[in-house]
Coordinates of C-alpha atoms in Angstrom, one line a residue:
X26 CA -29.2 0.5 -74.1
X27 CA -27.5 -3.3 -74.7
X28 CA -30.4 -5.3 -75.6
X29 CA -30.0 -8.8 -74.0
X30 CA -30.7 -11.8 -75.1
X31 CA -33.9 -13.9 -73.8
X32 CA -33.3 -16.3 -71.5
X33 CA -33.9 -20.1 -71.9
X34 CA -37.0 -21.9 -71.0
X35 CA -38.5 -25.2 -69.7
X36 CA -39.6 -25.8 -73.2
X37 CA -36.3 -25.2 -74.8
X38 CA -34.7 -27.4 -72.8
X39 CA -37.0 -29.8 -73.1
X40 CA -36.8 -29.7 -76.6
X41 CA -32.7 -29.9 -76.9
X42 CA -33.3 -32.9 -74.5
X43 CA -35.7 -34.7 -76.5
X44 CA -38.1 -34.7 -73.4
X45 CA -41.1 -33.6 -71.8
X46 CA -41.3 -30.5 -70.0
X47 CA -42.7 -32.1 -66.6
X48 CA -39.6 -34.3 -67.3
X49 CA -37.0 -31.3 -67.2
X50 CA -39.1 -29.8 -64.2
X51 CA -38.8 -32.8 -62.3
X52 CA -35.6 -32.9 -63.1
X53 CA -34.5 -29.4 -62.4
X54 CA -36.9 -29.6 -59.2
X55 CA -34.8 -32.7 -57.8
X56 CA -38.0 -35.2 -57.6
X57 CA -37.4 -38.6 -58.2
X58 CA -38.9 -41.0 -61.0
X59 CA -37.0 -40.0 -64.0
X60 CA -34.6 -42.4 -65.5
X61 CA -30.7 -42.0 -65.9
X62 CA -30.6 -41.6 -68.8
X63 CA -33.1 -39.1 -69.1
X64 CA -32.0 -36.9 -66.2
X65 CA -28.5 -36.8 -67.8
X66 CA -29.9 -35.7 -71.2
X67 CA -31.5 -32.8 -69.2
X68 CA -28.4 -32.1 -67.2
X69 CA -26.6 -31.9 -70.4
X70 CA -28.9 -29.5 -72.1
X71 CA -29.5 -27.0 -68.6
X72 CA -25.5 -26.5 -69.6
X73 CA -25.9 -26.3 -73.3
X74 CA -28.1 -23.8 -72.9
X75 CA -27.5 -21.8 -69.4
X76 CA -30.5 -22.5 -68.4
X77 CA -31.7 -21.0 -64.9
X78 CA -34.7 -22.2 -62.8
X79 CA -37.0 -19.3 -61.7
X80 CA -36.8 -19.4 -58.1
X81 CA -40.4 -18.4 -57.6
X82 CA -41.6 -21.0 -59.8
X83 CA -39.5 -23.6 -58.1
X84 CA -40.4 -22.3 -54.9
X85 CA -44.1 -23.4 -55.5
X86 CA -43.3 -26.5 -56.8
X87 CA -40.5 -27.6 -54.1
X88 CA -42.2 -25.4 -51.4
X89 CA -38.6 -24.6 -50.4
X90 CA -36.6 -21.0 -51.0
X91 CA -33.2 -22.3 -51.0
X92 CA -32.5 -19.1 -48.4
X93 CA -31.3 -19.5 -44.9
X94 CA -31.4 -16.4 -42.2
X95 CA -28.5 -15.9 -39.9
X96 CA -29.2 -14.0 -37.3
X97 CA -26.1 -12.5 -35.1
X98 CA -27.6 -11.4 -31.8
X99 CA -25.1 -8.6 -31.7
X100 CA -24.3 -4.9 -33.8
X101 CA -22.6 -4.9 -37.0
X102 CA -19.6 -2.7 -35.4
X103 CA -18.8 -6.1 -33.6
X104 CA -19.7 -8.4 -36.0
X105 CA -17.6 -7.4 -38.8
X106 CA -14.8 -6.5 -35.9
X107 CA -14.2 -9.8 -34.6
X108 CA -12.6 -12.5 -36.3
X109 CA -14.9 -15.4 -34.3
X110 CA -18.0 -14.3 -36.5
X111 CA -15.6 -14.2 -39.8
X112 CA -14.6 -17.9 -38.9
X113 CA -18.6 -18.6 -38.1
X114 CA -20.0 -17.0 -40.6
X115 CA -17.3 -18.7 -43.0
X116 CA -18.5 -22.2 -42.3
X117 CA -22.1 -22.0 -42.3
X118 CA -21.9 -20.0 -45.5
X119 CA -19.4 -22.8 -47.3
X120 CA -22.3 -25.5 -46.1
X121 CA -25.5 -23.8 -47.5
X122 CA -23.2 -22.7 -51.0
X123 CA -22.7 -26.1 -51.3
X124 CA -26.1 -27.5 -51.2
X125 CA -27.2 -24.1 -53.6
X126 CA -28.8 -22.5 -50.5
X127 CA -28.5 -18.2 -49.9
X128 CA -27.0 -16.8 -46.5
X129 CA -29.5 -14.0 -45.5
X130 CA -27.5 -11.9 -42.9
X131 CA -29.3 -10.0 -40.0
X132 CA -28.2 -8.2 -37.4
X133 CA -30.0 -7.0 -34.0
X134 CA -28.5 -4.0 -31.6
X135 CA -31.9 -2.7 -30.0
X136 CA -35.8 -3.2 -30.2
X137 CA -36.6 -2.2 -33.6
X138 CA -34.0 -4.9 -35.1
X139 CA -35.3 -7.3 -33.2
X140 CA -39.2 -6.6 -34.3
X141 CA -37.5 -6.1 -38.6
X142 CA -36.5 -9.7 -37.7
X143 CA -39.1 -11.2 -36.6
X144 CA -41.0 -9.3 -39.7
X145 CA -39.0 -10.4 -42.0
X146 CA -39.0 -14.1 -40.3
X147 CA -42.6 -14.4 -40.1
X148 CA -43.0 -13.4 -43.5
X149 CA -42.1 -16.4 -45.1
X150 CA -38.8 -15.4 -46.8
X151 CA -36.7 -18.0 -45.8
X152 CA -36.4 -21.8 -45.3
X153 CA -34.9 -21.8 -41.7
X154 CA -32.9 -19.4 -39.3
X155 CA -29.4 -19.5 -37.8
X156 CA -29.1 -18.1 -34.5
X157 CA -26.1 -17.5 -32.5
X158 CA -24.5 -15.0 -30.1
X159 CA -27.7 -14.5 -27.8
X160 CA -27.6 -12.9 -24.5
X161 CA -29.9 -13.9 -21.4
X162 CA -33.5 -12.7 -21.7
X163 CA -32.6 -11.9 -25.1
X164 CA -36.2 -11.7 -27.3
X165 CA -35.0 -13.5 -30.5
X166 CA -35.5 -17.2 -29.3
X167 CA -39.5 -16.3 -28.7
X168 CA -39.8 -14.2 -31.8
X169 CA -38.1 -17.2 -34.1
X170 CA -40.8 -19.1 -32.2
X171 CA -43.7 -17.0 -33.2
X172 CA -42.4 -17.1 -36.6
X173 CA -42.5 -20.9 -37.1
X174 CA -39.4 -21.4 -38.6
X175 CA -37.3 -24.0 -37.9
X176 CA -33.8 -23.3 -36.2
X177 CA -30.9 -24.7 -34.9
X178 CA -29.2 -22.1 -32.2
X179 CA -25.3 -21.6 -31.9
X180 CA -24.5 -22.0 -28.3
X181 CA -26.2 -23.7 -25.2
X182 CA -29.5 -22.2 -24.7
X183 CA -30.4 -20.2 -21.2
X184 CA -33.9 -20.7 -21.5
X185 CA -36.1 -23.8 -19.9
X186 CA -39.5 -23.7 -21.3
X187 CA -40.2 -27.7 -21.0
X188 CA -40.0 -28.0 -24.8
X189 CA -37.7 -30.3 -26.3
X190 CA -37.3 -29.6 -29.7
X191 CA -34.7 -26.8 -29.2
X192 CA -31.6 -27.5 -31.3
X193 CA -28.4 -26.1 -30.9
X194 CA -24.3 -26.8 -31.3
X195 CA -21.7 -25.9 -28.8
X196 CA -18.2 -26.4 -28.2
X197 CA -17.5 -27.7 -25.0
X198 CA -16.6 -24.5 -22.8
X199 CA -16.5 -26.1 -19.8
X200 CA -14.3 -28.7 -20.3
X201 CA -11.7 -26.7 -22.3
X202 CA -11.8 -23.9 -19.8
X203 CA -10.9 -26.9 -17.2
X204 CA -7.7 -28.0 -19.4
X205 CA -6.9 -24.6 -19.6
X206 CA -6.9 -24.1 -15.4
X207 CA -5.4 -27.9 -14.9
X208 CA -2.4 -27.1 -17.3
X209 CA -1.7 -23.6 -15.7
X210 CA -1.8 -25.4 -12.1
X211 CA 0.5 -28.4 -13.6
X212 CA 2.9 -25.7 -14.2
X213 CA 3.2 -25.0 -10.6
X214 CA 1.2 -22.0 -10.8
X215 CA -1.1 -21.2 -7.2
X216 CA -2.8 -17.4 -7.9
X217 CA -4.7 -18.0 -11.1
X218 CA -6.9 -15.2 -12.4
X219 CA -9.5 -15.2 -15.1
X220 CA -11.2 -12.9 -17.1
X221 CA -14.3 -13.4 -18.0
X222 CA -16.4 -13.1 -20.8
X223 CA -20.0 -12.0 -20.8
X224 CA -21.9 -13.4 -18.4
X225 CA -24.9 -12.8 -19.6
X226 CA -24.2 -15.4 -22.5
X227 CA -23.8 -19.4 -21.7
X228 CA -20.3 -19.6 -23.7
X229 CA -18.8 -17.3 -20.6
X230 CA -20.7 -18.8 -17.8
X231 CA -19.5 -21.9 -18.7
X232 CA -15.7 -21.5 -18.8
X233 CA -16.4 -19.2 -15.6
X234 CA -17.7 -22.3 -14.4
X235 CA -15.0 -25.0 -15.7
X236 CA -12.4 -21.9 -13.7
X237 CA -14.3 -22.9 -10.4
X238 CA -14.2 -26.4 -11.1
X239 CA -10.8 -26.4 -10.6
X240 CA -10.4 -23.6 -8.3
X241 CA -12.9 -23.9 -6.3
X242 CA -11.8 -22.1 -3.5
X243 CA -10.3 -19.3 -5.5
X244 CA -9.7 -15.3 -4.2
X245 CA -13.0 -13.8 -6.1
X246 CA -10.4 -10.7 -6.4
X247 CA -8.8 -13.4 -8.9
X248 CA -11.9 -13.4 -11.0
X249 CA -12.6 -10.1 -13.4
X250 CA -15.2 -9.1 -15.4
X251 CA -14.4 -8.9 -19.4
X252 CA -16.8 -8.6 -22.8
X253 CA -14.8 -10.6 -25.5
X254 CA -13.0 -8.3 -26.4
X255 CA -9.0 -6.9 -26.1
X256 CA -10.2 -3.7 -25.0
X257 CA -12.4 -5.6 -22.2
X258 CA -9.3 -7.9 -21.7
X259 CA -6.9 -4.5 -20.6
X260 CA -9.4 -3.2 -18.5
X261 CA -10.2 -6.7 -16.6
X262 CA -5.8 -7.3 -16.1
X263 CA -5.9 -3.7 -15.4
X264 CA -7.8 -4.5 -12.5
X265 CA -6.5 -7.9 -11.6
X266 CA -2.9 -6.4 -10.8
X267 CA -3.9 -3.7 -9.3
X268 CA -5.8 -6.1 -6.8
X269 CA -3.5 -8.9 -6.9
X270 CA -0.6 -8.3 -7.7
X271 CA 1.1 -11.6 -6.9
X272 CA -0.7 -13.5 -10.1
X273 CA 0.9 -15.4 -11.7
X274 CA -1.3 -16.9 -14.4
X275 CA -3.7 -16.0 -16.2
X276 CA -6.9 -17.7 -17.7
X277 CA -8.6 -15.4 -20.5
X278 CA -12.1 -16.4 -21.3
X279 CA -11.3 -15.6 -25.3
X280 CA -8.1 -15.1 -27.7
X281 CA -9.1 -11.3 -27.8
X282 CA -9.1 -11.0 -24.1
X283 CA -6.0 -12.5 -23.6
X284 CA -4.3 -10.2 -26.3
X285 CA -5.1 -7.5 -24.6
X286 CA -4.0 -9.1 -21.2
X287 CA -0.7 -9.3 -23.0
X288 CA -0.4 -5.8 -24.1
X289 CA -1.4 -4.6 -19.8
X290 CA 1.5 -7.3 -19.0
X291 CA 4.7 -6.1 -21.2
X292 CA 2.9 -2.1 -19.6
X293 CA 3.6 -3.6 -16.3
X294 CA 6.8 -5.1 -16.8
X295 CA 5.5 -8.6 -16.1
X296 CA 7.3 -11.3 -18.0
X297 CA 5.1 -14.1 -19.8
X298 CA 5.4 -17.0 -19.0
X299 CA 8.4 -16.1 -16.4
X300 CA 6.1 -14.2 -14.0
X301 CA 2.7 -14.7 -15.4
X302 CA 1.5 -17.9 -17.9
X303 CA -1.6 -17.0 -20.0
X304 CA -4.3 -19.4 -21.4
X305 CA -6.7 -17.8 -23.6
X306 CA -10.0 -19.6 -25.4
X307 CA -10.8 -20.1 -29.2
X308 CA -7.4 -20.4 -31.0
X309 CA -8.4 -18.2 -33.5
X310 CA -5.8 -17.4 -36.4
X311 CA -4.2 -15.3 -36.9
X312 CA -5.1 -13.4 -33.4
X313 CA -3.5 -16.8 -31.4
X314 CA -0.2 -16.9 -33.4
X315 CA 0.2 -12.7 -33.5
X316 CA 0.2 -11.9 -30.0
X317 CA 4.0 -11.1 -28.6
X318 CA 4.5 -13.8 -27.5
X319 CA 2.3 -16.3 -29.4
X320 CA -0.9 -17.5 -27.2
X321 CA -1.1 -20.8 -25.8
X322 CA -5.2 -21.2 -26.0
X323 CA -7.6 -23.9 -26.2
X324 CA -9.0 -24.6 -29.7
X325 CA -12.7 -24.9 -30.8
X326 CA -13.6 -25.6 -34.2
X327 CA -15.4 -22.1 -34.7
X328 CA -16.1 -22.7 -39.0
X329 CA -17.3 -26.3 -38.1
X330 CA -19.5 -25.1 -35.5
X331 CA -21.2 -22.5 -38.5
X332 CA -20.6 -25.9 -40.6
X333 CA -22.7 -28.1 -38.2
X334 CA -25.5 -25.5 -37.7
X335 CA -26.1 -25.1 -41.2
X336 CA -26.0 -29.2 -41.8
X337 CA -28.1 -29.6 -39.1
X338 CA -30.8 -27.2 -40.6
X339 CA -30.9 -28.3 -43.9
X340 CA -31.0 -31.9 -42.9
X341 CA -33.9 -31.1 -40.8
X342 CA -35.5 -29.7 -43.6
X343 CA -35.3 -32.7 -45.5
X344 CA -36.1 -34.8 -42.8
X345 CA -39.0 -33.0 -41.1
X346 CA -37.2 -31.9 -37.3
X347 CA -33.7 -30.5 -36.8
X348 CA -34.1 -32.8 -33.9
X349 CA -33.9 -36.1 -35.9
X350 CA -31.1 -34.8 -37.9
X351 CA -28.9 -33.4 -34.5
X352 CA -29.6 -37.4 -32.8
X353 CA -28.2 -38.3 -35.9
X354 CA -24.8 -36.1 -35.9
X355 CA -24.3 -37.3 -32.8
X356 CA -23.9 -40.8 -33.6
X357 CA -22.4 -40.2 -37.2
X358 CA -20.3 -37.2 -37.7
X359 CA -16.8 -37.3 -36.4
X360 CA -17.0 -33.7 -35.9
X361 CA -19.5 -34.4 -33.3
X362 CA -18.4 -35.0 -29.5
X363 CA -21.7 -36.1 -28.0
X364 CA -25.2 -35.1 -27.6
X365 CA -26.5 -34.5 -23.9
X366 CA -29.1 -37.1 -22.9
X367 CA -31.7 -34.3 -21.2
X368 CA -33.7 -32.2 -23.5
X369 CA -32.7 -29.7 -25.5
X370 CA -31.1 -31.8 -27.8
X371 CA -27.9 -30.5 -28.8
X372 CA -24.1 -31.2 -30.3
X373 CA -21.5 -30.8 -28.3
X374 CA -17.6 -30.3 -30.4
X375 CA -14.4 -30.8 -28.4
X376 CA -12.0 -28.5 -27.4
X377 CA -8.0 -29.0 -27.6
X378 CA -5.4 -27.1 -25.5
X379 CA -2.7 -25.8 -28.4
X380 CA 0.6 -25.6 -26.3
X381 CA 2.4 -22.4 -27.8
X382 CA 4.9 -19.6 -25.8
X383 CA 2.7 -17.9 -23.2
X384 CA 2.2 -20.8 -20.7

């Protein structure tokens, strides 16, 4: 057995620093009070020496874990499937790395996930939770709740429980699912179809809802029912042509969705964009670029979303309220299009239509 070598203490860095040890713990700890020149002679020796805080010591000093829960309201087959959570998970995980915090990943697909998690939330394992992907009536909001943890929710909450101190980011899915509709119209287009997402989640409602704005008067034959993803997306055109089959354009409520509209298309012998234009939602990369031909879409930032949930955790954290720190995103971060004046408070990013081949 390779014996290994012990590792370095408070004292000894203390010691190579030429300090006291409640200097290199308040030091290592991040408190204030300690000279420049002081704290630098302590950086200086943590490196020497490879020194590593104990995380349970710190943790009753600093009363903070430096651990974050995400929580993905959906099963690992579609979690690790889809490229959205990839680009999600990518920027909450580059924010909370760079301020030394641990992503804890869990996932829920029935009733005895959702009771682990609230376990495992309750039991004071983590600093704060990350929630995204829920679906209506869906139990995690209350169980995060019971725990006591403080949370900032990806996506527009359902729920209305006169509280105000819900926080959550969004993209605009209204408004980019209106661009989407006007710039298919402005092409001269007249029987617009859309497939939906999951209506059960606010993300599809909405862009089902930015489709009526514009179409208000729409054939509800021109509206089918999809789930997010390209298998959904061949079943809903499947259905669209054969009840319509004078569309010609074609608003997908995702890129996945519209992929698979695509593929149901070229099957048909429908040209795109000669006989039917399609818009799909997300611009993610490399699904938006890789569809025959490339995928005109409307762009959300999906990594700065993840980004902007983890920020505005972690700043609540510091500050007291996720609240605080989401009023103040709002009126600092570029990143941030507005906050919505009616409680819950929440961050809204823009959306952009990208102008590629398919419409």
């Amino acid at each position: 057995m390779t014996e290994t070598a012990p590792r370095p203490t408070l004292e000894a860095v203390a010691e190579r620093a030429g300090v006291s040890r409640a200097t290199v713990s308040r030091v290592v700890n991040g408190a204030h009070g300690v000279r420049d020149e002081l704290a630098e002679r302590v950086r200086r020796a943590v490196e020497e020496l490879g020194y590593v805080p104990n995380q349970a010591a710190r943790s009753l000093v600093t009363r903070r874990h430096q651990a974050v829960a995400v929580v993905a309201a959906e099963p690992e087959t579609r979690v690790f499937a889809d490229p959205y959570f990839a680009q999600q998970l990518r920027g909450i995980s580059k924010e909370l790395t760079a301020h030394d915090n641990q992503l804890v990943l869990l996932l829920t697909e029935g009733r005895e996930d959702h009771a682990r998690v609230g376990r495992y939330l309750a039991g004071g394992h983590v600093d704060g939770a990350l929630v995204f992907s829920l679906h209506l009536h869906d139990p995690l909001p209350g169980l995060v709740r019971s725990a006591g943890v403080p949370t900032v929710f990806g996506g527009r909450p359902d729920w209305d429980d006169g509280r105000d101190d819900v926080v959550y980011v969004d993209s605009d899915n209204r408004g980019g699912a209106r661009s989407a509709v006007h710039h298919l119209a402005g092409l001269g287009r007249t029987h617009i179809a859309h497939i939906t997402g999951p209506l059960d989640q606010t993300s599809a409602a909405d862009r089902l809802a930015g489709f009526r704005d514009v179409r208000p008067g729409a054939d509800p034959g021109l509206v089918a029912r999809g789930d997010f993803t390209s298998g959904g997306g061949e079943r809903a055109m499947r259905e669209l042509l054969d009840r319509c089959p004078g569309l010609d354009a074609v608003f997908a409520a995702n890129d996945l969705s519209a992929a698979g509209a695509l593929r149901v298309l070229r099957e048909r012998g429908r040209r795109v964009p000669d006989d039917v234009a399609v818009v799909g939602f997300d611009d993610m990369l490399p699904v938006a670029e890789q569809t025959d031909p490339p995928l005109t879409t409307v762009r959300q930032d999906i990594e700065g979303m993840g980004r902007l949930m983890a920020r505005l955790l972690l700043r609540g954290l510091d500050r007291g309220t996720a609240a605080d720190a989401a009023a103040d995103a709002a009126a600092t971060d570029s990143d941030a299009a507005h906050t919505p004046t009616a409680a819950p408070p929440g961050v809204i990013l823009p959306t952009t239509l990208v102008h590629r081949s398919t419409a």
